[in-house]
PDB file of C-alpha atoms in Angstrom:
ATOM      1  CA  MET A   8      20.759  42.449 -39.250  1.00 68.00           C
ATOM      2  CA  SER A   9      17.643  44.536 -38.806  1.00 90.00           C
ATOM      3  CA  ILE A  10      16.754  48.071 -39.842  1.00 96.00           C
ATOM      4  CA  PRO A  11      16.436  50.554 -36.931  1.00 98.00           C
ATOM      5  CA  SER A  12      12.807  51.577 -36.527  1.00 98.00           C
ATOM      6  CA  PHE A  13      13.675  55.220 -35.933  1.00 98.00           C
ATOM      7  CA  GLY A  14      16.337  57.418 -37.502  1.00 98.00           C
ATOM      8  CA  LEU A  15      17.203  60.900 -38.685  1.00 98.00           C
ATOM      9  CA  GLY A  16      16.498  62.006 -42.230  1.00 98.00           C
ATOM     10  CA  THR A  17      18.706  64.651 -43.855  1.00 98.00           C
ATOM     11  CA  TYR A  18      16.875  65.370 -47.128  1.00 97.00           C
ATOM     12  CA  ARG A  19      17.102  69.053 -48.169  1.00 96.00           C
ATOM     13  CA  LEU A  20      19.582  69.853 -45.384  1.00 97.00           C
ATOM     14  CA  THR A  21      23.104  70.987 -46.247  1.00 97.00           C
ATOM     15  CA  GLY A  22      25.975  72.916 -44.715  1.00 98.00           C
ATOM     16  CA  GLN A  23      25.711  74.082 -41.132  1.00 98.00           C
ATOM     17  CA  ALA A  24      21.999  73.208 -41.004  1.00 98.00           C
ATOM     18  CA  VAL A  25      22.647  69.489 -41.474  1.00 98.00           C
ATOM     19  CA  ILE A  26      25.760  69.545 -39.274  1.00 98.00           C
ATOM     20  CA  ASP A  27      23.746  71.049 -36.415  1.00 98.00           C
ATOM     21  CA  SER A  28      20.805  68.705 -37.012  1.00 98.00           C
ATOM     22  CA  VAL A  29      22.964  65.572 -36.943  1.00 98.00           C
ATOM     23  CA  LYS A  30      24.955  66.684 -33.911  1.00 98.00           C
ATOM     24  CA  SER A  31      21.794  67.611 -31.996  1.00 98.00           C
ATOM     25  CA  ALA A  32      20.125  64.315 -32.919  1.00 98.00           C
ATOM     26  CA  LEU A  33      23.130  62.269 -31.837  1.00 98.00           C
ATOM     27  CA  ALA A  34      23.290  64.173 -28.540  1.00 98.00           C
ATOM     28  CA  LEU A  35      19.607  63.368 -27.981  1.00 98.00           C
ATOM     29  CA  GLY A  36      20.188  59.655 -28.539  1.00 98.00           C
ATOM     30  CA  TYR A  37      19.515  59.121 -32.240  1.00 98.00           C
ATOM     31  CA  ARG A  38      21.794  56.466 -33.687  1.00 98.00           C
ATOM     32  CA  ALA A  39      20.515  55.963 -37.268  1.00 98.00           C
ATOM     33  CA  ILE A  40      21.217  58.578 -39.952  1.00 98.00           C
ATOM     34  CA  ASP A  41      19.867  58.551 -43.513  1.00 98.00           C
ATOM     35  CA  THR A  42      21.568  60.455 -46.327  1.00 98.00           C
ATOM     36  CA  ALA A  43      22.108  60.096 -50.092  1.00 98.00           C
ATOM     37  CA  GLN A  44      24.550  61.054 -52.806  1.00 98.00           C
ATOM     38  CA  ILE A  45      22.052  63.460 -54.383  1.00 98.00           C
ATOM     39  CA  TYR A  46      21.500  65.286 -51.077  1.00 98.00           C
ATOM     40  CA  LYS A  47      25.004  66.765 -51.473  1.00 98.00           C
ATOM     41  CA  ASN A  48      25.498  66.580 -47.709  1.00 98.00           C
ATOM     42  CA  GLU A  49      27.485  63.386 -47.099  1.00 98.00           C
ATOM     43  CA  ALA A  50      30.627  65.353 -46.202  1.00 98.00           C
ATOM     44  CA  ASP A  51      28.639  67.519 -43.777  1.00 98.00           C
ATOM     45  CA  VAL A  52      27.098  64.420 -42.201  1.00 98.00           C
ATOM     46  CA  GLY A  53      30.559  62.889 -41.916  1.00 98.00           C
ATOM     47  CA  GLN A  54      31.869  66.020 -40.215  1.00 98.00           C
ATOM     48  CA  ALA A  55      28.965  66.071 -37.753  1.00 98.00           C
ATOM     49  CA  ILE A  56      29.483  62.419 -36.844  1.00 98.00           C
ATOM     50  CA  ALA A  57      33.211  62.964 -36.345  1.00 98.00           C
ATOM     51  CA  GLU A  58      32.598  65.991 -34.119  1.00 98.00           C
ATOM     52  CA  SER A  59      29.869  64.242 -32.113  1.00 98.00           C
ATOM     53  CA  GLY A  60      32.261  61.813 -30.456  1.00 96.00           C
ATOM     54  CA  VAL A  61      29.794  58.932 -30.935  1.00 98.00           C
ATOM     55  CA  ALA A  62      31.603  55.705 -31.815  1.00 98.00           C
ATOM     56  CA  ARG A  63      31.061  54.418 -35.364  1.00 98.00           C
ATOM     57  CA  SER A  64      30.086  51.027 -33.943  1.00 97.00           C
ATOM     58  CA  GLU A  65      27.041  52.646 -32.292  1.00 98.00           C
ATOM     59  CA  LEU A  66      25.738  54.155 -35.525  1.00 98.00           C
ATOM     60  CA  PHE A  67      23.617  52.918 -38.406  1.00 98.00           C
ATOM     61  CA  ILE A  68      24.415  54.954 -41.514  1.00 98.00           C
ATOM     62  CA  THR A  69      22.396  54.724 -44.724  1.00 98.00           C
ATOM     63  CA  THR A  70      23.238  56.309 -48.053  1.00 99.00           C
ATOM     64  CA  LYS A  71      21.759  55.943 -51.520  1.00 99.00           C
ATOM     65  CA  ILE A  72      23.322  55.582 -54.958  1.00 98.00           C
ATOM     66  CA  TRP A  73      22.203  58.256 -57.415  1.00 98.00           C
ATOM     67  CA  VAL A  74      21.077  57.361 -60.934  1.00 98.00           C
ATOM     68  CA  ASP A  75      24.231  58.808 -62.541  1.00 97.00           C
ATOM     69  CA  ASN A  76      26.221  56.078 -60.780  1.00 98.00           C
ATOM     70  CA  TYR A  77      24.143  52.973 -61.615  1.00 98.00           C
ATOM     71  CA  ALA A  78      26.524  51.586 -64.241  1.00 98.00           C
ATOM     72  CA  ALA A  79      28.636  48.623 -63.134  1.00 97.00           C
ATOM     73  CA  ASP A  80      31.861  50.600 -63.511  1.00 98.00           C
ATOM     74  CA  ARG A  81      30.512  53.581 -61.536  1.00 98.00           C
ATOM     75  CA  LEU A  82      28.513  52.224 -58.619  1.00 98.00           C
ATOM     76  CA  VAL A  83      31.310  50.925 -56.381  1.00 98.00           C
ATOM     77  CA  PRO A  84      33.708  53.822 -57.157  1.00 98.00           C
ATOM     78  CA  SER A  85      30.934  56.299 -56.335  1.00 99.00           C
ATOM     79  CA  LEU A  86      30.267  54.463 -53.077  1.00 99.00           C
ATOM     80  CA  ARG A  87      33.944  54.727 -52.163  1.00 98.00           C
ATOM     81  CA  GLU A  88      33.644  58.496 -52.741  1.00 98.00           C
ATOM     82  CA  SER A  89      30.620  58.583 -50.441  1.00 99.00           C
ATOM     83  CA  LEU A  90      32.489  56.641 -47.764  1.00 99.00           C
ATOM     84  CA  ALA A  91      35.370  59.113 -47.914  1.00 98.00           C
ATOM     85  CA  LYS A  92      32.939  61.995 -47.413  1.00 98.00           C
ATOM     86  CA  LEU A  93      31.217  60.179 -44.551  1.00 98.00           C
ATOM     87  CA  ARG A  94      34.619  59.379 -43.007  1.00 98.00           C
ATOM     88  CA  THR A  95      33.836  55.695 -42.641  1.00 98.00           C
ATOM     89  CA  ASP A  96      35.001  52.410 -44.151  1.00 98.00           C
ATOM     90  CA  TYR A  97      31.461  51.125 -44.695  1.00 98.00           C
ATOM     91  CA  VAL A  98      27.799  52.056 -44.512  1.00 98.00           C
ATOM     92  CA  ASP A  99      25.297  49.880 -42.717  1.00 98.00           C
ATOM     93  CA  LEU A 100      22.764  50.143 -45.520  1.00 98.00           C
ATOM     94  CA  LEU A 101      23.121  51.046 -49.193  1.00 99.00           C
ATOM     95  CA  LEU A 102      20.071  51.763 -51.324  1.00 99.00           C
ATOM     96  CA  ILE A 103      19.329  52.276 -54.985  1.00 98.00           C
ATOM     97  CA  HIS A 104      17.608  55.656 -54.820  1.00 98.00           C
ATOM     98  CA  TRP A 105      15.083  55.387 -57.684  1.00 98.00           C
ATOM     99  CA  PRO A 106      14.449  52.668 -60.264  1.00 98.00           C
ATOM    100  CA  ALA A 107      14.773  55.277 -63.063  1.00 97.00           C
ATOM    101  CA  PRO A 108      13.351  53.074 -65.833  1.00 92.00           C
ATOM    102  CA  GLY A 109      14.688  54.041 -69.234  1.00 86.00           C
ATOM    103  CA  ASN A 110      17.891  55.688 -68.021  1.00 92.00           C
ATOM    104  CA  GLY A 111      19.937  53.158 -69.971  1.00 94.00           C
ATOM    105  CA  ILE A 112      21.108  50.963 -67.091  1.00 97.00           C
ATOM    106  CA  GLU A 113      19.257  47.698 -66.576  1.00 97.00           C
ATOM    107  CA  LEU A 114      18.112  46.664 -63.111  1.00 98.00           C
ATOM    108  CA  ALA A 115      20.199  43.474 -63.269  1.00 98.00           C
ATOM    109  CA  GLU A 116      23.364  45.530 -63.809  1.00 98.00           C
ATOM    110  CA  TYR A 117      22.950  47.898 -60.891  1.00 98.00           C
ATOM    111  CA  MET A 118      21.606  45.283 -58.475  1.00 98.00           C
ATOM    112  CA  SER A 119      24.577  43.028 -59.282  1.00 98.00           C
ATOM    113  CA  ALA A 120      26.880  45.975 -58.555  1.00 98.00           C
ATOM    114  CA  MET A 121      25.074  46.505 -55.246  1.00 98.00           C
ATOM    115  CA  ALA A 122      25.720  42.860 -54.366  1.00 98.00           C
ATOM    116  CA  ASP A 123      29.381  43.383 -55.254  1.00 98.00           C
ATOM    117  CA  ALA A 124      29.546  46.363 -52.888  1.00 98.00           C
ATOM    118  CA  LYS A 125      28.285  44.152 -50.086  1.00 98.00           C
ATOM    119  CA  LYS A 126      30.776  41.394 -50.907  1.00 98.00           C
ATOM    120  CA  LEU A 127      33.566  43.975 -50.757  1.00 98.00           C
ATOM    121  CA  GLY A 128      32.501  44.963 -47.249  1.00 98.00           C
ATOM    122  CA  LEU A 129      31.612  48.498 -48.293  1.00 98.00           C
ATOM    123  CA  THR A 130      28.069  48.047 -46.981  1.00 98.00           C
ATOM    124  CA  ARG A 131      26.586  45.656 -44.451  1.00 98.00           C
ATOM    125  CA  GLN A 132      23.180  45.493 -46.138  1.00 98.00           C
ATOM    126  CA  ILE A 133      21.642  46.490 -49.453  1.00 98.00           C
ATOM    127  CA  GLY A 134      18.156  47.608 -50.386  1.00 98.00           C
ATOM    128  CA  VAL A 135      16.058  49.692 -52.729  1.00 98.00           C
ATOM    129  CA  SER A 136      13.984  52.863 -52.607  1.00 98.00           C
ATOM    130  CA  ASN A 137      10.879  53.856 -54.534  1.00 98.00           C
ATOM    131  CA  PHE A 138      10.454  50.395 -56.079  1.00 98.00           C
ATOM    132  CA  ASN A 139       7.050  48.966 -56.900  1.00 98.00           C
ATOM    133  CA  ILE A 140       6.155  45.300 -56.400  1.00 98.00           C
ATOM    134  CA  GLU A 141       7.329  44.110 -59.810  1.00 98.00           C
ATOM    135  CA  LEU A 142      10.682  45.881 -59.611  1.00 98.00           C
ATOM    136  CA  THR A 143      11.231  44.605 -56.073  1.00 98.00           C
ATOM    137  CA  ARG A 144      10.527  41.103 -57.363  1.00 98.00           C
ATOM    138  CA  GLN A 145      13.090  41.600 -60.132  1.00 98.00           C
ATOM    139  CA  ALA A 146      15.668  42.879 -57.633  1.00 98.00           C
ATOM    140  CA  ILE A 147      15.156  39.777 -55.477  1.00 98.00           C
ATOM    141  CA  ASP A 148      15.667  37.588 -58.553  1.00 98.00           C
ATOM    142  CA  VAL A 149      19.062  39.234 -59.142  1.00 98.00           C
ATOM    143  CA  VAL A 150      20.519  39.294 -55.629  1.00 98.00           C
ATOM    144  CA  GLY A 151      18.636  36.425 -53.988  1.00 98.00           C
ATOM    145  CA  GLN A 152      15.919  35.917 -51.421  1.00 97.00           C
ATOM    146  CA  GLY A 153      16.679  37.610 -48.120  1.00 97.00           C
ATOM    147  CA  GLU A 154      19.234  40.024 -49.574  1.00 98.00           C
ATOM    148  CA  ILE A 155      16.962  43.079 -49.907  1.00 98.00           C
ATOM    149  CA  ALA A 156      16.887  44.585 -46.422  1.00 98.00           C
ATOM    150  CA  THR A 157      14.359  47.354 -47.066  1.00 98.00           C
ATOM    151  CA  ASN A 158      12.356  49.267 -49.631  1.00 98.00           C
ATOM    152  CA  GLN A 159      12.259  52.929 -48.647  1.00 98.00           C
ATOM    153  CA  VAL A 160       9.071  54.462 -50.010  1.00 98.00           C
ATOM    154  CA  GLU A 161       6.860  57.473 -49.541  1.00 98.00           C
ATOM    155  CA  LEU A 162       4.274  56.440 -46.980  1.00 98.00           C
ATOM    156  CA  SER A 163       2.046  58.498 -44.706  1.00 98.00           C
ATOM    157  CA  PRO A 164      -1.488  58.414 -43.264  1.00 98.00           C
ATOM    158  CA  TYR A 165      -2.531  59.958 -46.601  1.00 98.00           C
ATOM    159  CA  LEU A 166      -0.578  57.435 -48.739  1.00 98.00           C
ATOM    160  CA  GLN A 167      -0.603  54.080 -46.970  1.00 98.00           C
ATOM    161  CA  ASN A 168       0.708  51.900 -49.800  1.00 97.00           C
ATOM    162  CA  ALA A 169      -1.091  48.872 -48.386  1.00 97.00           C
ATOM    163  CA  LYS A 170      -0.596  46.571 -51.382  1.00 98.00           C
ATOM    164  CA  LEU A 171       3.153  47.201 -51.584  1.00 98.00           C
ATOM    165  CA  ALA A 172       3.576  47.018 -47.803  1.00 98.00           C
ATOM    166  CA  ALA A 173       1.800  43.656 -47.688  1.00 98.00           C
ATOM    167  CA  TYR A 174       4.044  42.278 -50.439  1.00 98.00           C
ATOM    168  CA  LEU A 175       7.191  43.473 -48.689  1.00 98.00           C
ATOM    169  CA  LYS A 176       6.045  41.928 -45.410  1.00 98.00           C
ATOM    170  CA  ASP A 177       5.486  38.603 -47.183  1.00 98.00           C
ATOM    171  CA  GLN A 178       9.041  38.803 -48.526  1.00 98.00           C
ATOM    172  CA  GLY A 179      10.557  39.661 -45.146  1.00 97.00           C
ATOM    173  CA  ILE A 180      11.593  43.105 -46.414  1.00 98.00           C
ATOM    174  CA  THR A 181      11.322  46.038 -44.003  1.00 98.00           C
ATOM    175  CA  VAL A 182       9.242  48.994 -45.125  1.00 98.00           C
ATOM    176  CA  THR A 183      11.006  52.298 -44.492  1.00 98.00           C
ATOM    177  CA  SER A 184       8.590  55.214 -44.628  1.00 98.00           C
ATOM    178  CA  TYR A 185       9.755  58.595 -45.824  1.00 98.00           C
ATOM    179  CA  MET A 186       7.601  61.723 -45.859  1.00 97.00           C
ATOM    180  CA  THR A 187       5.595  60.160 -43.047  1.00 98.00           C
ATOM    181  CA  LEU A 188       4.209  63.651 -42.326  1.00 98.00           C
ATOM    182  CA  ALA A 189       3.380  64.313 -46.023  1.00 97.00           C
ATOM    183  CA  TYR A 190       5.408  67.545 -46.151  1.00 95.00           C
ATOM    184  CA  GLY A 191       3.623  68.621 -42.991  1.00 96.00           C
ATOM    185  CA  LYS A 192       0.110  68.238 -44.445  1.00 97.00           C
ATOM    186  CA  VAL A 193      -0.915  65.616 -41.888  1.00 98.00           C
ATOM    187  CA  LEU A 194      -0.054  68.032 -39.063  1.00 97.00           C
ATOM    188  CA  LYS A 195      -3.299  69.897 -39.804  1.00 97.00           C
ATOM    189  CA  ASP A 196      -5.478  66.766 -39.886  1.00 98.00           C
ATOM    190  CA  PRO A 197      -8.390  66.948 -37.396  1.00 98.00           C
ATOM    191  CA  VAL A 198      -8.535  63.175 -36.824  1.00 98.00           C
ATOM    192  CA  LEU A 199      -4.846  63.014 -36.007  1.00 98.00           C
ATOM    193  CA  ALA A 200      -5.261  66.102 -33.805  1.00 98.00           C
ATOM    194  CA  GLU A 201      -7.989  64.346 -31.810  1.00 98.00           C
ATOM    195  CA  ILE A 202      -5.829  61.262 -31.342  1.00 98.00           C
ATOM    196  CA  ALA A 203      -2.894  63.445 -30.328  1.00 98.00           C
ATOM    197  CA  SER A 204      -5.024  65.275 -27.751  1.00 98.00           C
ATOM    198  CA  LYS A 205      -6.246  61.967 -26.335  1.00 98.00           C
ATOM    199  CA  HIS A 206      -2.654  60.811 -25.754  1.00 98.00           C
ATOM    200  CA  LYS A 207      -1.287  64.253 -24.787  1.00 98.00           C
ATOM    201  CA  ALA A 208       1.044  63.919 -27.766  1.00 98.00           C
ATOM    202  CA  THR A 209       1.806  65.903 -30.906  1.00 98.00           C
ATOM    203  CA  VAL A 210       0.316  65.077 -34.301  1.00 98.00           C
ATOM    204  CA  ALA A 211       3.801  64.332 -35.596  1.00 98.00           C
ATOM    205  CA  GLN A 212       4.320  61.829 -32.786  1.00 98.00           C
ATOM    206  CA  VAL A 213       1.014  60.148 -33.645  1.00 98.00           C
ATOM    207  CA  ALA A 214       1.863  59.800 -37.344  1.00 98.00           C
ATOM    208  CA  LEU A 215       5.331  58.425 -36.595  1.00 98.00           C
ATOM    209  CA  ALA A 216       4.022  56.049 -33.915  1.00 98.00           C
ATOM    210  CA  TRP A 217       1.343  54.801 -36.350  1.00 98.00           C
ATOM    211  CA  ALA A 218       3.993  53.866 -38.904  1.00 98.00           C
ATOM    212  CA  MET A 219       6.219  52.180 -36.341  1.00 98.00           C
ATOM    213  CA  GLN A 220       3.295  50.183 -34.899  1.00 98.00           C
ATOM    214  CA  LEU A 221       2.697  48.839 -38.401  1.00 98.00           C
ATOM    215  CA  GLY A 222       6.279  47.592 -38.343  1.00 98.00           C
ATOM    216  CA  TYR A 223       7.731  50.316 -40.552  1.00 98.00           C
ATOM    217  CA  ALA A 224      10.945  52.260 -40.006  1.00 98.00           C
ATOM    218  CA  VAL A 225      10.743  56.068 -40.074  1.00 98.00           C
ATOM    219  CA  THR A 226      13.348  58.782 -40.735  1.00 98.00           C
ATOM    220  CA  PRO A 227      11.885  62.194 -39.858  1.00 97.00           C
ATOM    221  CA  SER A 228      14.076  65.270 -40.150  1.00 97.00           C
ATOM    222  CA  SER A 229      14.221  68.642 -38.461  1.00 97.00           C
ATOM    223  CA  THR A 230      16.620  71.522 -37.974  1.00 97.00           C
ATOM    224  CA  LYS A 231      15.143  72.322 -34.550  1.00 97.00           C
ATOM    225  CA  ARG A 232      16.449  70.497 -31.486  1.00 98.00           C
ATOM    226  CA  GLU A 233      13.056  70.665 -29.759  1.00 98.00           C
ATOM    227  CA  ASN A 234      11.382  68.977 -32.735  1.00 97.00           C
ATOM    228  CA  LEU A 235      14.093  66.315 -32.887  1.00 98.00           C
ATOM    229  CA  ALA A 236      13.505  65.594 -29.193  1.00 98.00           C
ATOM    230  CA  SER A 237       9.728  65.593 -29.633  1.00 98.00           C
ATOM    231  CA  ASN A 238       9.838  63.243 -32.626  1.00 98.00           C
ATOM    232  CA  LEU A 239      11.957  60.789 -30.644  1.00 98.00           C
ATOM    233  CA  LEU A 240       9.144  60.456 -28.088  1.00 98.00           C
ATOM    234  CA  ALA A 241       7.055  58.770 -30.795  1.00 98.00           C
ATOM    235  CA  CYS A 242       9.027  55.615 -30.003  1.00 98.00           C
ATOM    236  CA  SER A 243       7.245  55.309 -26.648  1.00 98.00           C
ATOM    237  CA  LEU A 244       3.764  56.318 -27.811  1.00 98.00           C
ATOM    238  CA  LYS A 245       1.319  53.396 -27.975  1.00 98.00           C
ATOM    239  CA  LEU A 246      -1.794  53.841 -30.088  1.00 98.00           C
ATOM    240  CA  ASP A 247      -4.821  51.624 -29.490  1.00 98.00           C
ATOM    241  CA  ALA A 248      -6.827  49.665 -32.054  1.00 98.00           C
ATOM    242  CA  GLU A 249      -9.381  52.449 -32.426  1.00 98.00           C
ATOM    243  CA  ASP A 250      -6.611  54.978 -33.125  1.00 98.00           C
ATOM    244  CA  MET A 251      -5.068  52.718 -35.742  1.00 98.00           C
ATOM    245  CA  ALA A 252      -8.432  52.137 -37.430  1.00 98.00           C
ATOM    246  CA  ARG A 253      -9.162  55.864 -37.562  1.00 98.00           C
ATOM    247  CA  ILE A 254      -5.777  56.555 -39.134  1.00 98.00           C
ATOM    248  CA  ALA A 255      -6.328  53.739 -41.646  1.00 98.00           C
ATOM    249  CA  SER A 256      -9.446  55.617 -42.823  1.00 98.00           C
ATOM    250  CA  LEU A 257      -7.353  58.638 -43.830  1.00 98.00           C
ATOM    251  CA  GLU A 258      -5.971  56.956 -46.975  1.00 98.00           C
ATOM    252  CA  ARG A 259      -6.386  59.243 -49.994  1.00 98.00           C
ATOM    253  CA  ASN A 260      -3.537  58.212 -52.321  1.00 97.00           C
ATOM    254  CA  GLY A 261      -1.888  61.490 -51.384  1.00 97.00           C
ATOM    255  CA  ARG A 262       1.433  61.038 -53.121  1.00 97.00           C
ATOM    256  CA  GLU A 263       3.794  64.014 -52.845  1.00 97.00           C
ATOM    257  CA  VAL A 264       6.790  62.816 -54.873  1.00 96.00           C
ATOM    258  CA  SER A 265       6.796  61.116 -58.278  1.00 97.00           C
ATOM    259  CA  PRO A 266       9.434  62.451 -60.713  1.00 96.00           C
ATOM    260  CA  ASP A 267       8.539  61.338 -64.243  1.00 94.00           C
ATOM    261  CA  SER A 268      12.040  60.193 -65.238  1.00 94.00           C
ATOM    262  CA  LEU A 269      12.729  58.325 -61.991  1.00 97.00           C
ATOM    263  CA  ALA A 270       9.491  56.812 -60.700  1.00 98.00           C
ATOM    264  CA  PRO A 271       8.046  53.413 -61.602  1.00 97.00           C
ATOM    265  CA  ALA A 272       4.394  52.668 -62.374  1.00 96.00           C
ATOM    266  CA  TRP A 273       3.100  52.760 -58.805  1.00 97.00           C
ATOM    267  CA  ASP A 274       1.056  49.867 -57.426  1.00 96.00           C
TER     268      ASP A 274
END
């Protein structure tokens, strides 16, 4: 199974805002939805999916296990709770949300529990999020080569994570980029604006298309239907070699998210 290259993110959206966002996205043709236990919106996402009328078989649903549930006796039960909220028997992709070194649960314990969740049919694929190269290597050692479907990491024109991305490609692991727009900071970038003008596109479309042309999956979010529709057009935008080279030059190690108690030592 592969990871859809384009999906809907739901971070920071709850209640009616996320219900409307998911329903609008599904009506526009989105079929991949990304949520997480810590987002506190799985039940809202489940409601939106149920009300959309889109068949479960057409959807690709991702959720993430929060650090409080990493212990072997908590991970699968917490996933079952998530499934009940999402109104589904399984998710297509289950991720460990953060490595959280020092939280008392060893990587081998929670990755083994993730493998158990897959064996039980509660998820079709498993993966990780916010892992560096060494931790990804350790996760592979626990669950086996070819079992880690993706590593979802912060990645944007300002934080290109080239070393990690190259390692993941070598391992056959899909890179999923979150914060591809760097909290909106890239929307003001003059280089991206020039490229957008050249293609009669938006800056957001350019940034998303750049990531997808590198082989990454993206999960942008929005509460506005017009932005959801506009973002979707990134799938058909083709950047040329000059565009890609200009965007490559924007690297500035511009990391936006790195919680001390959760993040690894970044590559």
